């Protein structure tokens, strides 16, 4: 449902085979997606080994005194002015994500009185860097360059901008499709779209 909603909202990918990245509070996966009649065939290519991206965002946001869920408030904080920059590790184990280490590192920085705005930006940059590390070899090995991003965390503008700059670079030449923010975490629209497509297919027969 999330993939169908995101594809509908992003108006692509149009190819029958593409990659999908679902990053939210409950899921952090890179998927191989192939169109089938009435839906998709989906295979998991990479996943988180511990915390999901949304859990990482929420834990740091709450530790900074923001309301739960913290994604929108942390993104707003990251847009404030600061001259400082903080880097968090973006570990990738094999082809899988791991956000427990960055979470622990960020919590230690909060205890040490780190700049709040710089830390907020570092969280989103860490997620984008981890996704880039995972996606580059998958894109190279599979030859599939169309990538759809869905899930609540995928609506973050810092992550979108960073990934677009890095993965749409000529060295990678990926084609990125981002679900509109209102559809990033929606699956009802996706299910409705799949049903409508299936009904149209039956009428054509």
JSON list of C-alpha atoms in Angstrom, two decimals:
[
{"chain": "A", "resi": 1, "resn": "UNK", "atom": "CA", "xyz": [0.00, 0.00, 0.00]},
{"chain": "A", "resi": 2, "resn": "UNK", "atom": "CA", "xyz": [2.78, 2.47, 0.88]},
{"chain": "A", "resi": 3, "resn": "UNK", "atom": "CA", "xyz": [4.62, 1.69, -2.35]},
{"chain": "A", "resi": 4, "resn": "UNK", "atom": "CA", "xyz": [1.48, 2.10, -4.47]},
{"chain": "A", "resi": 5, "resn": "UNK", "atom": "CA", "xyz": [0.57, 5.39, -2.75]},
{"chain": "A", "resi": 6, "resn": "UNK", "atom": "CA", "xyz": [4.08, 6.74, -3.15]},
{"chain": "A", "resi": 7, "resn": "UNK", "atom": "CA", "xyz": [4.32, 5.70, -6.77]},
{"chain": "A", "resi": 8, "resn": "UNK", "atom": "CA", "xyz": [0.95, 7.27, -7.50]},
{"chain": "A", "resi": 9, "resn": "UNK", "atom": "CA", "xyz": [1.91, 10.53, -5.79]},
{"chain": "A", "resi": 10, "resn": "UNK", "atom": "CA", "xyz": [5.42, 10.72, -7.26]},
{"chain": "A", "resi": 11, "resn": "UNK", "atom": "CA", "xyz": [4.13, 9.81, -10.73]},
{"chain": "A", "resi": 12, "resn": "UNK", "atom": "CA", "xyz": [6.80, 7.17, -11.04]},
{"chain": "A", "resi": 13, "resn": "UNK", "atom": "CA", "xyz": [8.80, 5.07, -11.41]},
{"chain": "A", "resi": 14, "resn": "UNK", "atom": "CA", "xyz": [7.18, 4.04, -14.67]},
{"chain": "A", "resi": 15, "resn": "UNK", "atom": "CA", "xyz": [9.41, 0.99, -15.11]},
{"chain": "A", "resi": 16, "resn": "UNK", "atom": "CA", "xyz": [7.97, -2.42, -14.21]},
{"chain": "A", "resi": 17, "resn": "UNK", "atom": "CA", "xyz": [10.99, -3.11, -11.97]},
{"chain": "A", "resi": 18, "resn": "UNK", "atom": "CA", "xyz": [12.40, -0.63, -9.48]},
{"chain": "A", "resi": 19, "resn": "UNK", "atom": "CA", "xyz": [13.86, -0.21, -6.01]},
{"chain": "A", "resi": 20, "resn": "UNK", "atom": "CA", "xyz": [11.81, 1.10, -3.09]},
{"chain": "A", "resi": 21, "resn": "UNK", "atom": "CA", "xyz": [13.10, 2.49, 0.19]},
{"chain": "A", "resi": 22, "resn": "UNK", "atom": "CA", "xyz": [10.60, 2.41, 3.05]},
{"chain": "A", "resi": 23, "resn": "UNK", "atom": "CA", "xyz": [11.83, 4.38, 6.07]},
{"chain": "A", "resi": 24, "resn": "UNK", "atom": "CA", "xyz": [9.52, 5.05, 8.98]},
{"chain": "A", "resi": 25, "resn": "UNK", "atom": "CA", "xyz": [9.13, 4.41, 12.68]},
{"chain": "A", "resi": 26, "resn": "UNK", "atom": "CA", "xyz": [8.24, 0.80, 12.02]},
{"chain": "A", "resi": 27, "resn": "UNK", "atom": "CA", "xyz": [10.22, -0.07, 8.90]},
{"chain": "A", "resi": 28, "resn": "UNK", "atom": "CA", "xyz": [13.64, 0.63, 7.40]},
{"chain": "A", "resi": 29, "resn": "UNK", "atom": "CA", "xyz": [14.08, -1.50, 4.28]},
{"chain": "A", "resi": 30, "resn": "UNK", "atom": "CA", "xyz": [15.41, -1.40, 0.74]},
{"chain": "A", "resi": 31, "resn": "UNK", "atom": "CA", "xyz": [13.15, -3.46, -1.52]},
{"chain": "A", "resi": 32, "resn": "UNK", "atom": "CA", "xyz": [13.24, -4.89, -5.01]},
{"chain": "A", "resi": 33, "resn": "UNK", "atom": "CA", "xyz": [9.81, -4.32, -6.57]},
{"chain": "A", "resi": 34, "resn": "UNK", "atom": "CA", "xyz": [8.38, -5.86, -9.71]},
{"chain": "A", "resi": 35, "resn": "UNK", "atom": "CA", "xyz": [4.91, -5.18, -11.09]},
{"chain": "A", "resi": 36, "resn": "UNK", "atom": "CA", "xyz": [2.47, -8.07, -11.07]},
{"chain": "A", "resi": 37, "resn": "UNK", "atom": "CA", "xyz": [-1.19, -8.22, -12.01]},
{"chain": "A", "resi": 38, "resn": "UNK", "atom": "CA", "xyz": [-2.99, -6.39, -9.22]},
{"chain": "A", "resi": 39, "resn": "UNK", "atom": "CA", "xyz": [0.08, -5.64, -7.13]},
{"chain": "A", "resi": 40, "resn": "UNK", "atom": "CA", "xyz": [3.81, -6.18, -6.71]},
{"chain": "A", "resi": 41, "resn": "UNK", "atom": "CA", "xyz": [6.35, -8.91, -6.13]},
{"chain": "A", "resi": 42, "resn": "UNK", "atom": "CA", "xyz": [8.58, -7.55, -3.35]},
{"chain": "A", "resi": 43, "resn": "UNK", "atom": "CA", "xyz": [11.93, -8.85, -2.08]},
{"chain": "A", "resi": 44, "resn": "UNK", "atom": "CA", "xyz": [13.87, -7.37, 0.84]},
{"chain": "A", "resi": 45, "resn": "UNK", "atom": "CA", "xyz": [17.42, -6.46, -0.20]},
{"chain": "A", "resi": 46, "resn": "UNK", "atom": "CA", "xyz": [18.49, -4.62, 2.97]},
{"chain": "A", "resi": 47, "resn": "UNK", "atom": "CA", "xyz": [16.95, -3.83, 6.34]},
{"chain": "A", "resi": 48, "resn": "UNK", "atom": "CA", "xyz": [17.78, -2.39, 9.72]},
{"chain": "A", "resi": 49, "resn": "UNK", "atom": "CA", "xyz": [19.46, -4.75, 12.16]},
{"chain": "A", "resi": 50, "resn": "UNK", "atom": "CA", "xyz": [18.19, -2.87, 15.22]},
{"chain": "A", "resi": 51, "resn": "UNK", "atom": "CA", "xyz": [16.41, 0.51, 15.37]},
{"chain": "A", "resi": 52, "resn": "UNK", "atom": "CA", "xyz": [14.34, 1.91, 12.54]},
{"chain": "A", "resi": 53, "resn": "UNK", "atom": "CA", "xyz": [15.11, 5.37, 11.18]},
{"chain": "A", "resi": 54, "resn": "UNK", "atom": "CA", "xyz": [11.96, 6.80, 12.74]},
{"chain": "A", "resi": 55, "resn": "UNK", "atom": "CA", "xyz": [12.86, 5.36, 16.14]},
{"chain": "A", "resi": 56, "resn": "UNK", "atom": "CA", "xyz": [16.27, 7.04, 15.88]},
{"chain": "A", "resi": 57, "resn": "UNK", "atom": "CA", "xyz": [14.60, 10.37, 15.10]},
{"chain": "A", "resi": 58, "resn": "UNK", "atom": "CA", "xyz": [12.04, 10.01, 17.90]},
{"chain": "A", "resi": 59, "resn": "UNK", "atom": "CA", "xyz": [14.53, 9.01, 20.59]},
{"chain": "A", "resi": 60, "resn": "UNK", "atom": "CA", "xyz": [16.78, 11.97, 19.87]},
{"chain": "A", "resi": 61, "resn": "UNK", "atom": "CA", "xyz": [13.85, 14.35, 19.51]},
{"chain": "A", "resi": 62, "resn": "UNK", "atom": "CA", "xyz": [12.34, 13.30, 22.85]},
{"chain": "A", "resi": 63, "resn": "UNK", "atom": "CA", "xyz": [15.76, 13.55, 24.52]},
{"chain": "A", "resi": 64, "resn": "UNK", "atom": "CA", "xyz": [15.89, 17.14, 23.25]},
{"chain": "A", "resi": 65, "resn": "UNK", "atom": "CA", "xyz": [12.52, 17.84, 24.86]},
{"chain": "A", "resi": 66, "resn": "UNK", "atom": "CA", "xyz": [10.41, 17.62, 21.70]},
{"chain": "A", "resi": 67, "resn": "UNK", "atom": "CA", "xyz": [6.94, 16.02, 21.55]},
{"chain": "A", "resi": 68, "resn": "UNK", "atom": "CA", "xyz": [6.50, 12.43, 20.36]},
{"chain": "A", "resi": 69, "resn": "UNK", "atom": "CA", "xyz": [6.46, 11.64, 17.47]},
{"chain": "A", "resi": 70, "resn": "UNK", "atom": "CA", "xyz": [9.37, 14.04, 17.02]},
{"chain": "A", "resi": 71, "resn": "UNK", "atom": "CA", "xyz": [10.03, 14.03, 13.27]},
{"chain": "A", "resi": 72, "resn": "UNK", "atom": "CA", "xyz": [8.31, 17.30, 12.33]},
{"chain": "A", "resi": 73, "resn": "UNK", "atom": "CA", "xyz": [9.60, 19.19, 15.38]},
{"chain": "A", "resi": 74, "resn": "UNK", "atom": "CA", "xyz": [13.17, 17.92, 14.90]},
{"chain": "A", "resi": 75, "resn": "UNK", "atom": "CA", "xyz": [13.08, 18.93, 11.23]},
{"chain": "A", "resi": 76, "resn": "UNK", "atom": "CA", "xyz": [11.86, 22.41, 12.22]},
{"chain": "A", "resi": 77, "resn": "UNK", "atom": "CA", "xyz": [14.70, 22.66, 14.74]},
{"chain": "A", "resi": 78, "resn": "UNK", "atom": "CA", "xyz": [17.21, 21.63, 12.07]},
{"chain": "A", "resi": 79, "resn": "UNK", "atom": "CA", "xyz": [16.10, 24.58, 9.93]},
{"chain": "A", "resi": 80, "resn": "UNK", "atom": "CA", "xyz": [17.27, 27.11, 12.54]},
{"chain": "A", "resi": 81, "resn": "UNK", "atom": "CA", "xyz": [20.51, 29.05, 12.20]},
{"chain": "A", "resi": 82, "resn": "UNK", "atom": "CA", "xyz": [23.78, 27.62, 13.53]},
{"chain": "A", "resi": 83, "resn": "UNK", "atom": "CA", "xyz": [27.45, 27.83, 12.63]},
{"chain": "A", "resi": 84, "resn": "UNK", "atom": "CA", "xyz": [28.30, 24.47, 14.16]},
{"chain": "A", "resi": 85, "resn": "UNK", "atom": "CA", "xyz": [28.39, 21.07, 12.48]},
{"chain": "A", "resi": 86, "resn": "UNK", "atom": "CA", "xyz": [28.21, 17.66, 14.12]},
{"chain": "A", "resi": 87, "resn": "UNK", "atom": "CA", "xyz": [28.91, 14.31, 12.47]},
{"chain": "A", "resi": 88, "resn": "UNK", "atom": "CA", "xyz": [27.36, 11.05, 13.59]},
{"chain": "A", "resi": 89, "resn": "UNK", "atom": "CA", "xyz": [28.54, 7.61, 12.44]},
{"chain": "A", "resi": 90, "resn": "UNK", "atom": "CA", "xyz": [26.43, 5.99, 9.73]},
{"chain": "A", "resi": 91, "resn": "UNK", "atom": "CA", "xyz": [27.37, 2.32, 10.11]},
{"chain": "A", "resi": 92, "resn": "UNK", "atom": "CA", "xyz": [26.34, -0.22, 7.51]},
{"chain": "A", "resi": 93, "resn": "UNK", "atom": "CA", "xyz": [26.86, -3.91, 8.25]},
{"chain": "A", "resi": 94, "resn": "UNK", "atom": "CA", "xyz": [27.05, -5.83, 5.00]},
{"chain": "A", "resi": 95, "resn": "UNK", "atom": "CA", "xyz": [24.15, -4.25, 3.14]},
{"chain": "A", "resi": 96, "resn": "UNK", "atom": "CA", "xyz": [22.09, -3.64, 6.25]},
{"chain": "A", "resi": 97, "resn": "UNK", "atom": "CA", "xyz": [21.44, -0.52, 8.30]},
{"chain": "A", "resi": 98, "resn": "UNK", "atom": "CA", "xyz": [22.20, -0.04, 11.98]},
{"chain": "A", "resi": 99, "resn": "UNK", "atom": "CA", "xyz": [20.95, 3.01, 13.87]},
{"chain": "A", "resi": 100, "resn": "UNK", "atom": "CA", "xyz": [21.63, 1.94, 17.46]},
{"chain": "A", "resi": 101, "resn": "UNK", "atom": "CA", "xyz": [25.21, 3.24, 17.37]},
{"chain": "A", "resi": 102, "resn": "UNK", "atom": "CA", "xyz": [24.29, 6.70, 16.03]},
{"chain": "A", "resi": 103, "resn": "UNK", "atom": "CA", "xyz": [21.48, 6.90, 18.59]},
{"chain": "A", "resi": 104, "resn": "UNK", "atom": "CA", "xyz": [23.88, 6.21, 21.46]},
{"chain": "A", "resi": 105, "resn": "UNK", "atom": "CA", "xyz": [26.41, 8.70, 20.07]},
{"chain": "A", "resi": 106, "resn": "UNK", "atom": "CA", "xyz": [23.74, 11.40, 19.74]},
{"chain": "A", "resi": 107, "resn": "UNK", "atom": "CA", "xyz": [22.44, 10.81, 23.27]},
{"chain": "A", "resi": 108, "resn": "UNK", "atom": "CA", "xyz": [25.98, 11.20, 24.64]},
{"chain": "A", "resi": 109, "resn": "UNK", "atom": "CA", "xyz": [26.34, 14.48, 22.75]},
{"chain": "A", "resi": 110, "resn": "UNK", "atom": "CA", "xyz": [23.09, 15.74, 24.28]},
{"chain": "A", "resi": 111, "resn": "UNK", "atom": "CA", "xyz": [24.44, 14.95, 27.76]},
{"chain": "A", "resi": 112, "resn": "UNK", "atom": "CA", "xyz": [27.59, 16.89, 26.87]},
{"chain": "A", "resi": 113, "resn": "UNK", "atom": "CA", "xyz": [25.57, 19.97, 25.89]},
{"chain": "A", "resi": 114, "resn": "UNK", "atom": "CA", "xyz": [26.03, 19.78, 22.11]},
{"chain": "A", "resi": 115, "resn": "UNK", "atom": "CA", "xyz": [24.43, 22.39, 19.87]},
{"chain": "A", "resi": 116, "resn": "UNK", "atom": "CA", "xyz": [20.81, 21.31, 19.45]},
{"chain": "A", "resi": 117, "resn": "UNK", "atom": "CA", "xyz": [20.37, 22.56, 15.88]},
{"chain": "A", "resi": 118, "resn": "UNK", "atom": "CA", "xyz": [23.60, 20.99, 14.70]},
{"chain": "A", "resi": 119, "resn": "UNK", "atom": "CA", "xyz": [22.62, 17.71, 16.33]},
{"chain": "A", "resi": 120, "resn": "UNK", "atom": "CA", "xyz": [19.17, 17.75, 14.69]},
{"chain": "A", "resi": 121, "resn": "UNK", "atom": "CA", "xyz": [20.79, 18.19, 11.29]},
{"chain": "A", "resi": 122, "resn": "UNK", "atom": "CA", "xyz": [23.32, 15.48, 12.08]},
{"chain": "A", "resi": 123, "resn": "UNK", "atom": "CA", "xyz": [20.52, 12.96, 12.72]},
{"chain": "A", "resi": 124, "resn": "UNK", "atom": "CA", "xyz": [19.00, 13.48, 9.29]},
{"chain": "A", "resi": 125, "resn": "UNK", "atom": "CA", "xyz": [22.39, 13.59, 7.56]},
{"chain": "A", "resi": 126, "resn": "UNK", "atom": "CA", "xyz": [23.30, 10.31, 9.28]},
{"chain": "A", "resi": 127, "resn": "UNK", "atom": "CA", "xyz": [20.16, 8.61, 7.93]},
{"chain": "A", "resi": 128, "resn": "UNK", "atom": "CA", "xyz": [20.82, 9.91, 4.43]},
{"chain": "A", "resi": 129, "resn": "UNK", "atom": "CA", "xyz": [24.47, 8.83, 4.54]},
{"chain": "A", "resi": 130, "resn": "UNK", "atom": "CA", "xyz": [23.53, 5.34, 5.72]},
{"chain": "A", "resi": 131, "resn": "UNK", "atom": "CA", "xyz": [20.95, 4.98, 2.94]},
{"chain": "A", "resi": 132, "resn": "UNK", "atom": "CA", "xyz": [23.50, 6.15, 0.38]},
{"chain": "A", "resi": 133, "resn": "UNK", "atom": "CA", "xyz": [26.02, 3.55, 1.59]},
{"chain": "A", "resi": 134, "resn": "UNK", "atom": "CA", "xyz": [23.42, 0.81, 1.24]},
{"chain": "A", "resi": 135, "resn": "UNK", "atom": "CA", "xyz": [21.94, 1.95, -2.07]},
{"chain": "A", "resi": 136, "resn": "UNK", "atom": "CA", "xyz": [25.12, 2.57, -4.07]},
{"chain": "A", "resi": 137, "resn": "UNK", "atom": "CA", "xyz": [26.21, -1.09, -4.25]},
{"chain": "A", "resi": 138, "resn": "UNK", "atom": "CA", "xyz": [22.62, -2.30, -4.76]},
{"chain": "A", "resi": 139, "resn": "UNK", "atom": "CA", "xyz": [22.18, 0.09, -7.69]},
{"chain": "A", "resi": 140, "resn": "UNK", "atom": "CA", "xyz": [25.53, -0.91, -9.17]},
{"chain": "A", "resi": 141, "resn": "UNK", "atom": "CA", "xyz": [24.96, -4.66, -8.81]},
{"chain": "A", "resi": 142, "resn": "UNK", "atom": "CA", "xyz": [21.32, -4.71, -9.93]},
{"chain": "A", "resi": 143, "resn": "UNK", "atom": "CA", "xyz": [21.59, -2.11, -12.66]},
{"chain": "A", "resi": 144, "resn": "UNK", "atom": "CA", "xyz": [18.23, -0.75, -11.46]},
{"chain": "A", "resi": 145, "resn": "UNK", "atom": "CA", "xyz": [18.42, 3.03, -11.18]},
{"chain": "A", "resi": 146, "resn": "UNK", "atom": "CA", "xyz": [14.82, 3.98, -10.43]},
{"chain": "A", "resi": 147, "resn": "UNK", "atom": "CA", "xyz": [14.36, 4.37, -6.67]},
{"chain": "A", "resi": 148, "resn": "UNK", "atom": "CA", "xyz": [11.09, 5.25, -4.93]},
{"chain": "A", "resi": 149, "resn": "UNK", "atom": "CA", "xyz": [11.17, 6.61, -1.35]},
{"chain": "A", "resi": 150, "resn": "UNK", "atom": "CA", "xyz": [8.17, 6.15, 0.94]},
{"chain": "A", "resi": 151, "resn": "UNK", "atom": "CA", "xyz": [7.47, 6.24, 4.67]},
{"chain": "A", "resi": 152, "resn": "UNK", "atom": "CA", "xyz": [7.17, 9.09, 7.14]},
{"chain": "A", "resi": 153, "resn": "UNK", "atom": "CA", "xyz": [10.92, 9.66, 7.48]},
{"chain": "A", "resi": 154, "resn": "UNK", "atom": "CA", "xyz": [11.22, 9.88, 3.68]},
{"chain": "A", "resi": 155, "resn": "UNK", "atom": "CA", "xyz": [9.25, 13.14, 3.78]},
{"chain": "A", "resi": 156, "resn": "UNK", "atom": "CA", "xyz": [12.13, 14.92, 5.53]},
{"chain": "A", "resi": 157, "resn": "UNK", "atom": "CA", "xyz": [13.58, 17.59, 3.25]},
{"chain": "A", "resi": 158, "resn": "UNK", "atom": "CA", "xyz": [17.15, 17.28, 4.57]},
{"chain": "A", "resi": 159, "resn": "UNK", "atom": "CA", "xyz": [17.21, 13.57, 3.72]},
{"chain": "A", "resi": 160, "resn": "UNK", "atom": "CA", "xyz": [15.62, 14.15, 0.31]},
{"chain": "A", "resi": 161, "resn": "UNK", "atom": "CA", "xyz": [18.06, 16.92, -0.62]},
{"chain": "A", "resi": 162, "resn": "UNK", "atom": "CA", "xyz": [21.12, 14.96, 0.50]},
{"chain": "A", "resi": 163, "resn": "UNK", "atom": "CA", "xyz": [20.11, 11.79, -1.35]},
{"chain": "A", "resi": 164, "resn": "UNK", "atom": "CA", "xyz": [19.20, 13.69, -4.51]},
{"chain": "A", "resi": 165, "resn": "UNK", "atom": "CA", "xyz": [22.61, 15.40, -4.53]},
{"chain": "A", "resi": 166, "resn": "UNK", "atom": "CA", "xyz": [24.54, 12.20, -3.91]},
{"chain": "A", "resi": 167, "resn": "UNK", "atom": "CA", "xyz": [22.62, 9.55, -5.86]},
{"chain": "A", "resi": 168, "resn": "UNK", "atom": "CA", "xyz": [21.53, 11.59, -8.87]},
{"chain": "A", "resi": 169, "resn": "UNK", "atom": "CA", "xyz": [25.16, 12.58, -9.41]},
{"chain": "A", "resi": 170, "resn": "UNK", "atom": "CA", "xyz": [26.53, 11.35, -12.78]},
{"chain": "A", "resi": 171, "resn": "UNK", "atom": "CA", "xyz": [28.76, 8.90, -10.91]},
{"chain": "A", "resi": 172, "resn": "UNK", "atom": "CA", "xyz": [25.64, 6.99, -9.83]},
{"chain": "A", "resi": 173, "resn": "UNK", "atom": "CA", "xyz": [22.95, 8.29, -12.22]},
{"chain": "A", "resi": 174, "resn": "UNK", "atom": "CA", "xyz": [20.03, 7.07, -10.11]},
{"chain": "A", "resi": 175, "resn": "UNK", "atom": "CA", "xyz": [16.55, 8.43, -10.75]},
{"chain": "A", "resi": 176, "resn": "UNK", "atom": "CA", "xyz": [14.88, 9.23, -7.45]},
{"chain": "A", "resi": 177, "resn": "UNK", "atom": "CA", "xyz": [11.13, 9.48, -6.87]},
{"chain": "A", "resi": 178, "resn": "UNK", "atom": "CA", "xyz": [9.85, 10.87, -3.58]},
{"chain": "A", "resi": 179, "resn": "UNK", "atom": "CA", "xyz": [6.28, 10.41, -2.44]},
{"chain": "A", "resi": 180, "resn": "UNK", "atom": "CA", "xyz": [4.59, 13.74, -1.64]},
{"chain": "A", "resi": 181, "resn": "UNK", "atom": "CA", "xyz": [4.75, 14.35, 2.14]},
{"chain": "A", "resi": 182, "resn": "UNK", "atom": "CA", "xyz": [1.00, 13.79, 2.53]},
{"chain": "A", "resi": 183, "resn": "UNK", "atom": "CA", "xyz": [1.33, 10.35, 0.92]},
{"chain": "A", "resi": 184, "resn": "UNK", "atom": "CA", "xyz": [4.71, 9.36, 2.40]},
{"chain": "A", "resi": 185, "resn": "UNK", "atom": "CA", "xyz": [3.07, 7.56, 5.31]},
{"chain": "A", "resi": 186, "resn": "UNK", "atom": "CA", "xyz": [-0.22, 6.72, 3.62]},
{"chain": "A", "resi": 187, "resn": "UNK", "atom": "CA", "xyz": [-1.21, 3.25, 2.49]},
{"chain": "A", "resi": 188, "resn": "UNK", "atom": "CA", "xyz": [-4.99, 3.68, 2.12]},
{"chain": "A", "resi": 189, "resn": "UNK", "atom": "CA", "xyz": [-4.56, 5.66, -1.11]},
{"chain": "A", "resi": 190, "resn": "UNK", "atom": "CA", "xyz": [-2.20, 2.95, -2.35]},
{"chain": "A", "resi": 191, "resn": "UNK", "atom": "CA", "xyz": [-4.66, 0.15, -1.66]},
{"chain": "A", "resi": 192, "resn": "UNK", "atom": "CA", "xyz": [-7.44, 2.10, -3.36]},
{"chain": "A", "resi": 193, "resn": "UNK", "atom": "CA", "xyz": [-5.21, 2.73, -6.37]},
{"chain": "A", "resi": 194, "resn": "UNK", "atom": "CA", "xyz": [-4.31, -0.98, -6.64]},
{"chain": "A", "resi": 195, "resn": "UNK", "atom": "CA", "xyz": [-7.98, -1.97, -6.46]},
{"chain": "A", "resi": 196, "resn": "UNK", "atom": "CA", "xyz": [-8.92, 0.59, -9.11]},
{"chain": "A", "resi": 197, "resn": "UNK", "atom": "CA", "xyz": [-6.11, -0.61, -11.37]},
{"chain": "A", "resi": 198, "resn": "UNK", "atom": "CA", "xyz": [-7.21, -4.23, -10.94]},
{"chain": "A", "resi": 199, "resn": "UNK", "atom": "CA", "xyz": [-10.84, -3.36, -11.72]},
{"chain": "A", "resi": 200, "resn": "UNK", "atom": "CA", "xyz": [-9.80, -1.48, -14.87]},
{"chain": "A", "resi": 201, "resn": "UNK", "atom": "CA", "xyz": [-7.77, -4.50, -15.91]},
{"chain": "A", "resi": 202, "resn": "UNK", "atom": "CA", "xyz": [-10.78, -6.79, -15.53]},
{"chain": "A", "resi": 203, "resn": "UNK", "atom": "CA", "xyz": [-12.94, -4.45, -17.58]},
{"chain": "A", "resi": 204, "resn": "UNK", "atom": "CA", "xyz": [-10.36, -4.45, -20.37]},
{"chain": "A", "resi": 205, "resn": "UNK", "atom": "CA", "xyz": [-10.45, -8.23, -20.45]}
]
